[in-house]
């Protein structure tokens, strides 16, 4: 007689067998790595740098496919709707995962939490707060004191509405009680160029965009938005060292995602390969050179991290009344 216990045990063995086969036989062909940004950007750089060591671990190449547009939602949707077989991955930044759901709401064509499965975190990207070289501000405490003393007259630039650079400035305003006006640009380079020329008071920028002007003596870095100092600029203190900002932190980050229906064994296989690649000193050094701080998280820890970041970004967007363009 076949009992319920026997059926349950048999079903469990079948599922375990399928999982083992999926993990053991995967991958058997190249994997598409979709990026929602043009070649040469931060996410694209991460995908290409990590591709070779992941190929060694997986035995199959990662073929980078750039699909820019719509705040990276075209790429994210393509992966969200792809088969959950592990052969289509999304290399993403914080924006399309954690900020877009709060910015675009009904315009969203994918459910980031339900339709995209976190694989692993690749690294974080602190914003660098820069001011003109002749501004009497040299550290986080002086920056906040200057902003409080000049309410209603200061501005900060970022590379666009609703991205982590913009949200970093709004979080400063909320926590410090300042009212520095946001001025959005199409990209970090023009945003920092106008700071150097005096059109904007400060910028929350990427290291890559600001560094040339810092080296030319036209910009002064006064703070970073991470909890720790950046390896490239160890003399620049975190913004949280200013009075009242002890809990301040907001960074961009890059991670790998798969379709939400991807089996757990496949996710673990991908995560193991990515984490092994990120542990290589040569890759870590290359990422650091790009202003990216390598950081690895397990699939479970990364899922919790993404959920926490999405809640944090949504609160800033709501409190600051940020709305997306268009």
Backbone as numpy.savetxt, mean C-alpha at the origin, in Angstrom:
# Nx Ny Nz CAx CAy CAz Cx Cy Cz
-23.55 -50.86 6.95 -24.39 -49.67 6.95 -23.51 -48.42 6.95
-23.85 -47.49 6.07 -23.10 -46.24 5.98 -23.70 -45.23 6.95
-22.91 -44.80 7.88 -23.40 -43.85 8.89 -23.03 -42.43 8.49
-23.67 -41.46 9.22 -23.34 -40.05 8.99 -21.87 -39.78 9.29
-21.37 -40.45 10.37 -19.97 -40.25 10.73 -19.07 -40.74 9.61
-19.43 -41.86 8.99 -18.63 -42.41 7.89 -18.64 -41.46 6.69
-19.83 -40.91 6.38 -19.94 -39.97 5.26 -19.11 -38.72 5.51
-19.18 -38.21 6.73 -18.42 -37.00 7.07 -16.93 -37.24 6.95
-16.50 -38.42 7.46 -15.08 -38.74 7.38 -14.63 -38.89 5.93
-15.46 -39.53 5.11 -15.13 -39.71 3.69 -15.04 -38.36 2.99
-16.02 -37.48 3.27 -16.00 -36.15 2.65 -14.75 -35.38 3.06
-14.37 -35.52 4.33 -13.16 -34.83 4.80 -11.93 -35.32 4.08
-11.85 -36.64 3.86 -10.70 -37.19 3.16 -10.65 -36.72 1.71
-11.83 -36.62 1.08 -11.89 -36.15 -0.31 -11.40 -34.72 -0.42
-11.89 -33.86 0.51 -11.48 -32.46 0.49 -9.98 -32.32 0.76
-9.48 -33.08 1.71 -8.05 -33.02 2.02 -7.23 -33.46 0.82
-7.71 -34.52 0.14 -7.00 -35.02 -1.02 -6.97 -33.99 -2.13
-8.12 -33.31 -2.34 -8.17 -32.27 -3.37 -7.22 -31.14 -3.03
-7.21 -30.74 -1.75 -6.31 -29.66 -1.33 -4.86 -30.03 -1.54
-4.51 -31.28 -1.21 -3.13 -31.73 -1.37 -2.73 -31.74 -2.83
-3.66 -32.20 -3.71 -3.37 -32.20 -5.13 -3.20 -30.79 -5.67
-4.08 -29.87 -5.18 -4.00 -28.49 -5.65 -2.67 -27.87 -5.26
-2.22 -28.19 -4.07 -0.96 -27.61 -3.61 0.23 -28.30 -4.29
0.17 -29.63 -4.37 1.29 -30.36 -4.91 1.50 -30.12 -6.40
0.41 -29.96 -7.18 0.52 -29.77 -8.62 0.55 -28.32 -9.05
0.49 -27.42 -8.13 0.44 -25.99 -8.45 1.80 -25.35 -8.20
2.26 -24.48 -9.10 1.66 -24.15 -10.40 2.26 -25.00 -11.52
1.50 -25.19 -12.56 1.97 -25.97 -13.71 2.09 -25.11 -14.96
1.81 -23.82 -14.83 1.96 -22.90 -15.96 2.25 -21.50 -15.41
2.62 -20.54 -16.25 2.93 -19.19 -15.79 1.76 -18.54 -15.06
2.09 -17.64 -14.14 1.09 -16.93 -13.34 1.05 -15.47 -13.79
-0.14 -14.96 -14.00 -0.29 -13.54 -14.37 -0.25 -12.69 -13.11
0.57 -11.66 -13.13 0.66 -10.70 -12.03 0.13 -9.37 -12.53
-1.12 -9.05 -12.22 -1.77 -7.86 -12.74 -1.49 -6.67 -11.82
-1.11 -5.55 -12.43 -0.77 -4.32 -11.72 -1.66 -3.20 -12.24
-2.27 -2.45 -11.34 -3.20 -1.39 -11.75 -2.55 -0.05 -12.01
-1.26 -0.05 -12.29 -0.51 1.19 -12.50 0.42 1.02 -13.69
0.88 2.13 -14.28 1.80 2.03 -15.42 3.15 1.46 -14.99
3.94 1.00 -15.96 5.29 0.52 -15.65 6.12 1.63 -15.00
6.96 1.23 -14.04 7.85 2.17 -13.38 7.36 2.69 -12.06
6.08 2.48 -11.74 5.56 2.90 -10.45 5.93 1.93 -9.35
5.60 2.29 -8.11 5.99 1.48 -6.97 5.48 0.06 -7.01
4.19 -0.12 -7.31 3.62 -1.47 -7.33 4.25 -2.28 -8.46
4.43 -1.67 -9.61 5.05 -2.35 -10.75 6.47 -2.79 -10.41
7.21 -1.92 -9.73 8.59 -2.25 -9.34 8.60 -3.46 -8.42
7.69 -3.48 -7.44 7.61 -4.62 -6.51 7.31 -5.91 -7.26
6.34 -5.85 -8.17 5.95 -7.05 -8.91 7.11 -7.60 -9.72
7.87 -6.72 -10.34 8.98 -7.17 -11.19 10.18 -7.64 -10.36
10.43 -6.97 -9.24 11.56 -7.37 -8.40 11.31 -8.72 -7.73
10.08 -8.94 -7.30 9.79 -10.18 -6.58 9.54 -11.34 -7.53
9.31 -11.01 -8.82 8.96 -12.05 -9.78 10.03 -13.11 -9.95
11.30 -12.71 -10.04 12.36 -13.67 -10.29 12.57 -14.64 -9.11
12.71 -14.14 -7.87 12.85 -15.11 -6.77 11.61 -15.97 -6.55
10.42 -15.43 -6.87 9.21 -16.27 -6.77 9.22 -17.35 -7.84
9.75 -17.01 -9.01 9.87 -18.01 -10.07 10.75 -19.18 -9.61
11.83 -18.85 -8.92 12.72 -19.91 -8.42 12.00 -20.81 -7.43
11.15 -20.20 -6.60 10.45 -20.96 -5.58 9.29 -21.78 -6.15
8.63 -21.22 -7.18 7.43 -21.87 -7.72 7.71 -22.73 -8.94
8.82 -22.46 -9.62 9.11 -23.21 -10.84 8.37 -22.70 -12.05
7.68 -21.57 -11.91 6.95 -20.96 -13.01 7.13 -19.45 -12.94
7.15 -18.77 -14.09 7.34 -17.31 -14.09 6.09 -16.55 -13.70
6.30 -15.34 -13.16 5.22 -14.39 -12.95 5.29 -13.39 -14.10
4.26 -13.33 -14.90 4.20 -12.44 -16.06 3.44 -11.18 -15.67
4.15 -10.06 -15.57 3.53 -8.81 -15.14 2.68 -8.23 -16.26
1.47 -7.86 -15.92 0.51 -7.29 -16.88 -0.02 -5.98 -16.29
0.32 -4.85 -16.90 -0.11 -3.55 -16.42 -1.48 -3.18 -16.98
-2.42 -2.90 -16.07 -3.76 -2.47 -16.48 -4.13 -1.22 -15.69
-3.53 -0.08 -16.01 -3.81 1.13 -15.25 -5.19 1.70 -15.57
-5.66 2.56 -14.68 -6.92 3.26 -14.92 -7.91 3.10 -13.80
-8.78 4.13 -13.65 -9.88 4.12 -12.69 -9.39 3.86 -11.27
-8.33 4.56 -10.87 -7.77 4.40 -9.52 -7.45 2.94 -9.20
-6.91 2.25 -10.21 -6.49 0.85 -10.12 -7.66 -0.12 -9.99
-8.89 0.36 -10.18 -10.04 -0.52 -10.02 -10.21 -1.46 -11.21
-9.70 -1.10 -12.39 -9.79 -2.00 -13.55 -9.01 -3.28 -13.27
-7.81 -3.12 -12.75 -6.98 -4.29 -12.43 -7.59 -5.10 -11.30
-8.03 -4.42 -10.26 -8.59 -5.13 -9.10 -9.84 -5.91 -9.49
-10.68 -5.33 -10.33 -11.88 -6.03 -10.77 -11.51 -7.26 -11.59
-10.50 -7.13 -12.46 -10.10 -8.26 -13.29 -9.69 -9.46 -12.45
-8.99 -9.21 -11.35 -8.56 -10.31 -10.49 -9.73 -10.81 -9.64
-10.55 -9.89 -9.15 -11.69 -10.28 -8.32 -12.63 -11.22 -9.07
-12.77 -11.03 -10.38 -13.70 -11.84 -11.17 -13.01 -13.02 -11.85
-11.71 -13.18 -11.66 -10.97 -14.27 -12.30 -11.21 -15.59 -11.59
-10.95 -16.71 -12.26 -11.08 -18.01 -11.59 -10.13 -18.10 -10.40
-10.58 -18.75 -9.34 -9.78 -18.89 -8.13 -8.84 -20.07 -8.20
-7.95 -20.07 -9.19 -7.04 -21.20 -9.37 -5.59 -20.84 -9.06
-5.34 -19.60 -8.65 -3.98 -19.20 -8.30 -3.15 -18.69 -9.47
-3.72 -18.70 -10.67 -2.95 -18.30 -11.84 -3.16 -16.82 -12.23
-3.95 -16.11 -11.44 -4.14 -14.67 -11.64 -4.00 -13.99 -10.29
-2.99 -13.12 -10.17 -2.73 -12.42 -8.92 -2.82 -10.91 -9.14
-3.14 -10.21 -8.08 -3.14 -8.76 -8.09 -2.01 -8.26 -7.19
-1.12 -7.45 -7.76 -0.16 -6.72 -6.95 -0.77 -5.34 -6.73
-1.09 -5.03 -5.49 -1.91 -3.86 -5.20 -1.26 -2.95 -4.16
-1.69 -1.70 -4.17 -1.34 -0.75 -3.12 -2.54 -0.61 -2.19
-2.35 0.17 -1.15 -3.42 0.33 -0.15 -4.67 0.94 -0.75
-4.51 1.82 -1.75 -5.64 2.57 -2.27 -6.77 1.71 -2.78
-6.48 0.80 -3.72 -7.55 0.03 -4.34 -8.17 -0.99 -3.39
-7.47 -1.30 -2.30 -7.98 -2.28 -1.35 -8.66 -1.62 -0.15
-7.99 -0.64 0.45 -8.46 -0.07 1.72 -9.17 1.27 1.59
-8.84 2.07 0.57 -9.43 3.40 0.45 -10.59 3.45 -0.54
-10.47 2.78 -1.68 -11.49 2.87 -2.71 -12.90 2.51 -2.25
-13.07 1.47 -1.42 -14.44 1.15 -0.98 -15.13 2.31 -0.28
-14.38 3.13 0.47 -14.98 4.28 1.15 -15.09 5.48 0.23
-14.23 5.57 -0.77 -14.25 6.71 -1.69 -15.32 6.58 -2.75
-15.48 5.39 -3.29 -16.33 5.21 -4.46 -17.66 4.54 -4.17
-17.73 3.76 -3.11 -18.97 3.15 -2.64 -19.76 2.48 -3.76
-20.88 3.09 -4.19 -21.74 2.43 -5.17 -21.08 2.28 -6.54
-20.00 3.03 -6.78 -19.29 2.93 -8.06 -18.30 1.76 -8.07
-18.11 1.13 -6.94 -17.19 0.00 -6.87 -17.73 -1.18 -7.67
-16.86 -1.79 -8.47 -17.28 -2.92 -9.29 -16.81 -4.25 -8.70
-16.22 -4.21 -7.52 -15.77 -5.42 -6.86 -15.84 -5.21 -5.35
-15.97 -6.29 -4.62 -15.99 -6.26 -3.16 -14.59 -6.66 -2.69
-13.80 -5.66 -2.27 -12.40 -5.94 -1.95 -12.25 -6.96 -0.83
-13.13 -6.91 0.16 -12.99 -7.83 1.30 -13.42 -9.24 0.94
-14.47 -9.37 0.15 -15.03 -10.69 -0.14 -14.42 -11.33 -1.38
-14.09 -10.52 -2.39 -13.67 -11.08 -3.68 -12.16 -11.08 -3.91
-11.39 -10.53 -2.97 -9.94 -10.55 -3.08 -9.35 -11.15 -1.82
-8.62 -12.23 -1.99 -8.04 -12.94 -0.85 -6.61 -12.47 -0.62
-6.29 -11.94 0.55 -4.91 -11.53 0.83 -3.97 -12.73 0.80
-2.82 -12.54 0.14 -1.78 -13.57 0.11 -0.66 -13.19 1.08
-0.03 -12.05 0.85 1.00 -11.59 1.77 1.29 -10.11 1.57
1.73 -9.47 2.61 2.22 -8.10 2.53 3.65 -8.12 1.99
3.98 -7.17 1.12 5.34 -7.09 0.57 6.18 -5.99 1.22
5.54 -4.89 1.58 6.30 -3.81 2.18 5.44 -2.59 2.44
5.95 -1.68 3.23 5.26 -0.44 3.53 6.05 0.73 2.94
5.33 1.82 2.67 5.93 2.99 2.05 5.53 4.23 2.85
6.35 4.67 3.78 6.03 5.86 4.55 5.98 7.09 3.65
5.14 8.06 4.01 5.17 9.36 3.36 6.25 10.21 4.01
6.86 11.03 3.22 7.87 11.96 3.70 7.26 13.36 3.67
7.28 14.05 4.80 6.75 15.42 4.87 7.90 16.38 4.56
7.74 17.15 3.49 8.80 18.07 3.07 8.26 19.50 3.02
9.15 20.46 3.26 8.81 21.89 3.23 9.89 22.60 2.42
9.64 23.85 2.00 10.71 24.61 1.32 11.92 24.76 2.24
13.08 24.80 1.65 14.32 24.84 2.44 14.42 26.08 3.32
13.71 27.16 2.96 13.81 28.39 3.75 12.70 28.54 4.78
11.82 27.53 4.90 10.77 27.60 5.92 11.37 27.31 7.29
11.00 28.06 8.33 11.60 27.86 9.66 11.03 26.66 10.40
11.13 25.50 9.78 10.60 24.25 10.34 11.62 23.16 10.07
12.01 22.42 11.12 13.04 21.41 10.94 12.69 20.03 11.51
11.62 19.92 12.26 11.26 18.65 12.88 9.76 18.60 13.11
9.22 17.45 13.53 7.78 17.33 13.70 7.17 18.34 14.68
7.82 18.59 15.80 7.28 19.53 16.78 7.18 20.93 16.19
8.21 21.34 15.46 8.19 22.67 14.84 7.15 22.74 13.73
6.95 21.66 13.01 5.95 21.62 11.95 4.55 21.86 12.52
4.21 21.13 13.58 2.88 21.26 14.17 2.71 22.63 14.81
3.74 23.12 15.48 3.66 24.45 16.09 3.44 25.52 15.01
4.13 25.39 13.89 4.00 26.35 12.79 2.59 26.28 12.20
2.05 25.06 12.03 0.71 24.91 11.47 -0.35 25.48 12.40
-0.18 25.30 13.70 -1.14 25.84 14.65 -1.07 27.36 14.73
0.13 27.90 14.55 0.31 29.35 14.62 -0.14 30.07 13.35
-0.33 29.31 12.27 -0.70 29.92 10.99 -1.97 29.30 10.42
-2.96 29.12 11.28 -4.22 28.49 10.87 -4.88 29.28 9.74
-5.39 28.52 8.77 -6.12 29.13 7.68 -5.26 29.66 6.56
-3.94 29.52 6.65 -3.06 30.10 5.62 -2.13 29.08 4.98
-2.10 27.86 5.48 -1.14 26.87 4.98 -1.83 25.83 4.10
-1.03 25.15 3.28 -1.56 24.12 2.39 -0.58 22.96 2.31
-1.10 21.79 1.95 -0.24 20.64 1.70 -0.66 19.97 0.40
0.31 19.47 -0.32 0.04 18.80 -1.59 0.17 17.29 -1.44
-0.49 16.58 -2.34 -0.35 15.13 -2.44 -0.51 14.75 -3.90
-0.33 13.48 -4.20 -0.42 13.03 -5.59 -1.84 12.73 -6.04
-2.84 13.05 -5.23 -4.22 12.85 -5.66 -5.20 12.71 -4.51
-6.47 12.85 -4.83 -7.53 12.79 -3.82 -7.72 11.37 -3.31
-7.73 11.21 -2.00 -8.06 9.95 -1.38 -6.95 8.93 -1.29
-5.74 9.27 -1.79 -4.65 8.30 -1.68 -3.99 8.42 -0.31
-3.08 7.49 0.04 -2.49 7.54 1.38 -1.77 8.85 1.71
-1.17 9.50 0.72 -0.51 10.78 0.99 -1.54 11.83 1.44
-2.67 11.89 0.76 -3.74 12.80 1.15 -4.26 12.45 2.54
-4.51 11.17 2.77 -5.07 10.75 4.06 -4.09 11.00 5.20
-2.78 10.90 4.91 -1.77 11.18 5.95 -1.86 12.63 6.41
-2.08 13.55 5.47 -2.22 14.95 5.84 -3.51 15.22 6.60
-4.58 14.57 6.19 -5.85 14.77 6.89 -5.81 14.18 8.29
-5.10 13.06 8.45 -4.97 12.48 9.79 -4.17 13.42 10.69
-3.15 14.07 10.15 -2.42 15.07 10.92 -3.35 16.19 11.37
-4.16 16.70 10.45 -5.11 17.76 10.79 -6.04 17.33 11.92
-6.55 16.11 11.80 -7.52 15.63 12.80 -6.88 15.46 14.17
-5.68 14.90 14.21 -5.06 14.61 15.49 -4.41 15.84 16.13
-3.90 16.74 15.28 -3.17 17.91 15.81 -4.05 19.14 15.94
-5.27 19.08 15.40 -6.14 20.26 15.46 -5.71 21.35 14.50
-5.01 20.97 13.43 -4.59 21.95 12.43 -5.60 21.97 11.29
-5.48 22.96 10.39 -6.39 23.04 9.26 -5.63 23.34 7.97
-4.58 22.60 7.73 -3.78 22.77 6.52 -4.61 22.29 5.32
-4.75 23.13 4.32 -5.61 22.85 3.17 -4.95 21.88 2.20
-5.71 20.87 1.78 -5.18 19.91 0.82 -5.26 20.44 -0.61
-4.16 20.29 -1.36 -4.11 20.66 -2.77 -3.69 19.41 -3.56
-4.61 18.79 -4.28 -4.27 17.56 -5.00 -3.56 17.84 -6.32
-2.63 16.95 -6.66 -1.92 17.02 -7.94 -2.04 15.68 -8.64
-1.69 15.67 -9.90 -1.65 14.40 -10.64 -0.24 13.85 -10.61
0.12 13.28 -9.48 1.45 12.71 -9.32 2.27 13.43 -8.27
3.25 12.70 -7.73 4.06 13.24 -6.64 5.08 14.27 -7.10
5.60 14.13 -8.32 6.64 15.05 -8.79 6.13 16.48 -8.88
5.01 16.75 -9.56 4.52 18.14 -9.56 4.12 18.62 -8.18
3.68 17.71 -7.33 3.28 18.10 -5.97 4.46 18.63 -5.17
5.61 18.00 -5.28 6.77 18.48 -4.53 7.46 19.64 -5.24
7.36 19.70 -6.55 7.94 20.82 -7.30 7.31 22.14 -6.87
6.00 22.13 -6.65 5.32 23.36 -6.23 5.61 23.72 -4.78
6.04 22.76 -3.98 6.51 23.09 -2.64 7.85 23.82 -2.74
8.74 23.32 -3.58 10.05 23.95 -3.75 9.94 25.38 -4.27
8.90 25.63 -5.09 8.72 26.97 -5.65 7.93 27.89 -4.73
7.40 27.34 -3.63 6.68 28.16 -2.66 5.20 28.28 -2.91
4.65 27.57 -3.91 3.21 27.64 -4.17 2.40 26.87 -3.13
3.03 25.88 -2.53 2.38 25.07 -1.50 3.31 25.02 -0.29
2.75 24.98 0.92 3.56 25.05 2.13 4.35 23.77 2.39
3.73 22.64 2.15 4.35 21.35 2.47 3.76 20.28 1.58
4.39 19.12 1.57 3.85 17.99 0.82 4.03 16.71 1.60
3.05 15.82 1.49 3.18 14.44 1.95 3.52 13.65 0.69
4.77 13.21 0.59 5.29 12.71 -0.68 5.96 11.36 -0.54
6.21 10.75 -1.68 7.07 9.56 -1.70 8.52 9.99 -1.65
9.37 9.10 -1.17 10.80 9.41 -1.10 11.37 9.65 -2.49
10.98 8.81 -3.45 11.53 8.91 -4.79 11.27 10.26 -5.44
10.07 10.81 -5.24 9.74 12.09 -5.85 10.46 13.24 -5.18
10.62 13.18 -3.86 11.18 14.31 -3.12 12.70 14.31 -3.06
13.32 13.14 -3.14 14.76 13.05 -2.88 15.62 13.94 -3.79
15.36 14.00 -5.10 16.20 14.87 -5.94 16.18 16.33 -5.49
15.02 16.84 -5.10 14.92 18.23 -4.65 15.54 18.42 -3.27
15.51 17.37 -2.47 16.20 17.42 -1.17 17.71 17.51 -1.40
18.20 16.69 -2.30 19.63 16.67 -2.59 20.10 17.98 -3.22
19.20 18.66 -3.92 19.54 19.96 -4.52 19.43 21.11 -3.51
18.96 20.79 -2.30 18.83 21.83 -1.29 17.59 22.69 -1.42
16.61 22.25 -2.23 15.39 23.03 -2.43 14.27 22.63 -1.48
14.34 21.43 -0.96 13.35 20.93 0.00 14.05 20.45 1.26
13.32 20.54 2.38 13.83 20.00 3.65 12.85 18.94 4.15
13.31 17.72 4.40 12.44 16.72 5.01 12.32 16.98 6.51
11.10 17.00 7.03 10.92 17.32 8.45 10.23 16.21 9.24
9.64 15.23 8.56 8.95 14.15 9.28 8.66 13.00 8.34
8.47 11.82 8.91 7.96 10.67 8.17 6.68 10.21 8.87
5.80 9.56 8.11 4.49 9.20 8.65 4.43 7.80 9.24
5.55 7.09 9.20 5.62 5.76 9.82 5.98 5.89 11.30
5.87 4.79 12.02 6.24 4.81 13.44 7.75 4.82 13.62
8.46 4.28 12.63 9.92 4.22 12.72 10.54 5.16 11.69
11.79 5.47 11.88 12.52 6.28 10.92 12.81 5.46 9.66
12.95 6.15 8.54 13.27 5.48 7.29 14.77 5.20 7.21
15.17 4.03 6.73 16.60 3.72 6.62 17.36 4.71 5.75
16.68 5.26 4.73 17.35 6.18 3.81 17.59 7.56 4.43
16.75 7.95 5.40 16.85 9.27 6.03 16.73 9.11 7.54
17.72 8.48 8.17 17.60 8.18 9.60 17.55 9.41 10.49
17.93 10.56 9.98 17.89 11.77 10.78 16.50 12.41 10.84
15.57 11.94 10.02 14.22 12.51 9.97 13.31 11.74 10.91
12.73 12.44 11.87 11.94 11.81 12.92 10.50 11.52 12.46
9.86 10.52 13.06 8.44 10.27 12.78 7.57 11.43 13.25
6.49 11.69 12.53 5.56 12.75 12.89 4.97 12.53 14.28
4.90 11.29 14.71 4.32 10.98 16.01 5.15 11.50 17.18
6.36 12.01 16.90 7.17 12.59 17.97 6.74 14.01 18.32
5.82 14.57 17.53 5.26 15.88 17.88 4.28 15.71 19.05
4.18 16.69 19.95 3.25 16.59 21.08 1.81 16.35 20.61
1.16 15.36 21.21 -0.22 15.05 20.88 -0.40 14.07 19.74
0.68 13.69 19.08 0.58 12.78 17.93 1.25 11.44 18.21
1.30 11.04 19.45 2.00 9.82 19.83 1.49 8.57 19.12
0.21 8.55 18.76 -0.38 7.38 18.10 -0.50 7.54 16.59
0.14 8.56 16.06 0.03 8.82 14.62 0.81 7.79 13.81
0.19 7.29 12.77 0.86 6.44 11.78 -0.06 6.30 10.58
0.47 6.54 9.40 -0.26 6.24 8.17 0.75 6.05 7.05
0.74 4.87 6.47 1.68 4.54 5.40 0.93 3.91 4.24
1.51 4.03 3.08 1.05 3.24 1.94 1.65 1.85 2.10
1.08 0.87 1.43 1.65 -0.48 1.48 1.32 -1.24 0.21
2.14 -2.24 -0.07 1.98 -3.06 -1.27 1.80 -4.51 -0.85
0.88 -5.19 -1.50 0.64 -6.58 -1.16 0.16 -7.38 -2.36
0.08 -8.68 -2.16 -0.36 -9.61 -3.21 -1.72 -10.17 -2.82
-2.63 -10.21 -3.81 -3.99 -10.72 -3.59 -4.34 -11.72 -4.70
-5.24 -12.63 -4.37 -5.74 -13.60 -5.33 -7.27 -13.50 -5.34
-7.93 -14.10 -6.32 -9.39 -14.13 -6.29 -9.89 -14.76 -4.99
-11.01 -14.27 -4.50 -11.52 -14.72 -3.21 -11.85 -16.19 -3.13
-12.05 -16.84 -4.27 -12.42 -18.27 -4.28 -11.19 -19.19 -4.33
-10.00 -18.63 -4.24 -8.78 -19.44 -4.31 -8.67 -20.36 -3.09
-8.40 -21.65 -3.28 -8.30 -22.58 -2.15 -7.15 -22.21 -1.21
-7.34 -22.51 0.06 -6.33 -22.19 1.08 -4.96 -22.79 0.77
-4.88 -24.06 0.32 -3.54 -24.61 0.03 -2.79 -23.84 -1.06
-3.52 -23.32 -2.04 -2.88 -22.53 -3.10 -2.42 -21.19 -2.56
-3.25 -20.57 -1.73 -2.85 -19.31 -1.10 -1.59 -19.49 -0.27
-1.53 -20.58 0.46 -0.36 -20.84 1.30 0.88 -21.10 0.45
0.71 -21.79 -0.67 1.84 -22.04 -1.57 2.39 -20.72 -2.11
1.50 -19.83 -2.51 1.91 -18.52 -3.03 2.56 -17.68 -1.93
1.95 -17.70 -0.75 2.48 -16.91 0.37 3.87 -17.39 0.76
4.06 -18.70 0.80 5.37 -19.25 1.17 6.45 -18.82 0.17
6.10 -18.84 -1.13 7.06 -18.43 -2.15 7.38 -16.94 -2.05
6.35 -16.12 -1.82 6.56 -14.67 -1.71 7.38 -14.33 -0.47
7.08 -14.98 0.64 7.80 -14.69 1.88 9.26 -15.12 1.77
9.51 -16.23 1.09 10.89 -16.67 0.88 11.65 -15.67 0.01
10.97 -15.14 -1.00 11.59 -14.14 -1.87 11.92 -12.88 -1.09
11.00 -12.43 -0.26 11.20 -11.20 0.51 12.29 -11.36 1.57
12.57 -12.59 1.95 13.61 -12.84 2.95 15.01 -12.76 2.35
15.12 -12.73 1.03 16.44 -12.67 0.40 17.04 -11.28 0.59
18.25 -11.17 1.13 18.86 -9.87 1.38 18.98 -8.99 0.14
19.25 -9.60 -1.02 19.40 -8.80 -2.24 18.10 -8.12 -2.63
16.98 -8.84 -2.50 15.67 -8.25 -2.81 15.33 -7.18 -1.79
15.59 -7.46 -0.54 15.32 -6.48 0.52 16.08 -5.18 0.25
17.33 -5.29 -0.16 18.14 -4.09 -0.44 17.58 -3.31 -1.63
17.14 -4.02 -2.66 16.58 -3.35 -3.84 15.29 -2.61 -3.49
14.44 -3.21 -2.67 13.20 -2.56 -2.26 13.50 -1.32 -1.41
14.45 -1.47 -0.50 14.83 -0.34 0.36 15.34 0.83 -0.47
16.08 0.54 -1.51 16.58 1.59 -2.40 15.45 2.38 -3.05
14.30 1.74 -3.20 13.14 2.39 -3.81 12.25 3.09 -2.79
12.67 3.13 -1.53 11.86 3.75 -0.50 10.79 2.84 0.06
10.90 1.55 -0.23 9.94 0.55 0.25 10.59 -0.23 1.39
9.91 -0.28 2.52 10.44 -1.01 3.67 9.88 -2.44 3.63
10.70 -3.45 3.32 10.19 -4.82 3.24 9.53 -5.25 4.55
8.39 -5.86 4.43 7.69 -6.35 5.62 6.84 -7.55 5.22
7.03 -8.64 5.91 6.31 -9.87 5.60 5.25 -10.14 6.66
4.11 -10.62 6.21 3.05 -11.07 7.11 2.49 -12.37 6.57
2.11 -13.26 7.45 1.44 -14.48 7.02 0.08 -14.12 6.42
-0.49 -15.09 5.70 -1.79 -14.84 5.07 -2.83 -14.44 6.11
-2.85 -15.11 7.24 -3.82 -14.79 8.29 -3.58 -13.41 8.87
-2.32 -13.09 9.16 -1.99 -11.79 9.73 -2.25 -10.67 8.72
-1.97 -10.94 7.44 -2.21 -9.93 6.41 -3.70 -9.65 6.26
-4.51 -10.67 6.36 -5.97 -10.47 6.27 -6.45 -9.53 7.38
-5.96 -9.74 8.60 -6.34 -8.87 9.72 -5.80 -7.46 9.51
-4.59 -7.35 8.99 -3.98 -6.05 8.71 -4.81 -5.27 7.70
-5.24 -5.92 6.62 -6.03 -5.26 5.58 -7.36 -4.76 6.14
-7.99 -5.59 6.96 -9.27 -5.20 7.55 -9.10 -3.98 8.45
-8.04 -3.95 9.24 -7.78 -2.82 10.13 -7.47 -1.55 9.34
-6.67 -1.68 8.29 -6.33 -0.53 7.46 -7.55 0.03 6.75
-8.43 -0.83 6.27 -9.64 -0.37 5.58 -10.52 0.43 6.54
-10.64 -0.03 7.78 -11.41 0.71 8.76 -10.80 2.06 9.08
-9.48 2.10 9.18 -8.76 3.34 9.47 -8.92 4.34 8.34
-8.73 3.89 7.10 -8.85 4.78 5.95 -10.29 5.30 5.82
-11.26 4.42 6.03 -12.66 4.82 5.91 -13.02 5.89 6.93
-12.48 5.79 8.14 -12.77 6.78 9.17 -12.20 8.15 8.80
-10.98 8.16 8.25 -10.37 9.43 7.85 -11.17 10.06 6.71
-11.54 9.25 5.73 -12.32 9.74 4.58 -13.65 10.31 5.04
-14.31 9.61 5.95 -15.60 10.08 6.47 -15.45 11.37 7.27
-14.51 11.40 8.19 -14.35 12.57 9.08 -13.90 13.81 8.32
-13.09 13.62 7.26 -12.60 14.76 6.49 -13.56 15.15 5.36
-14.62 14.36 5.16 -15.58 14.67 4.10 -14.98 14.55 2.71
-14.10 13.59 2.53 -13.43 13.44 1.23 -14.35 12.74 0.26
-14.45 13.27 -0.94 -15.22 12.64 -2.01 -14.32 12.47 -3.23
-14.55 11.41 -3.97 -13.72 11.14 -5.14 -14.10 12.07 -6.28
-13.11 12.33 -7.14 -13.36 13.16 -8.32 -14.27 12.42 -9.27
-14.98 13.21 -10.08 -15.87 12.61 -11.07 -17.17 12.22 -10.46
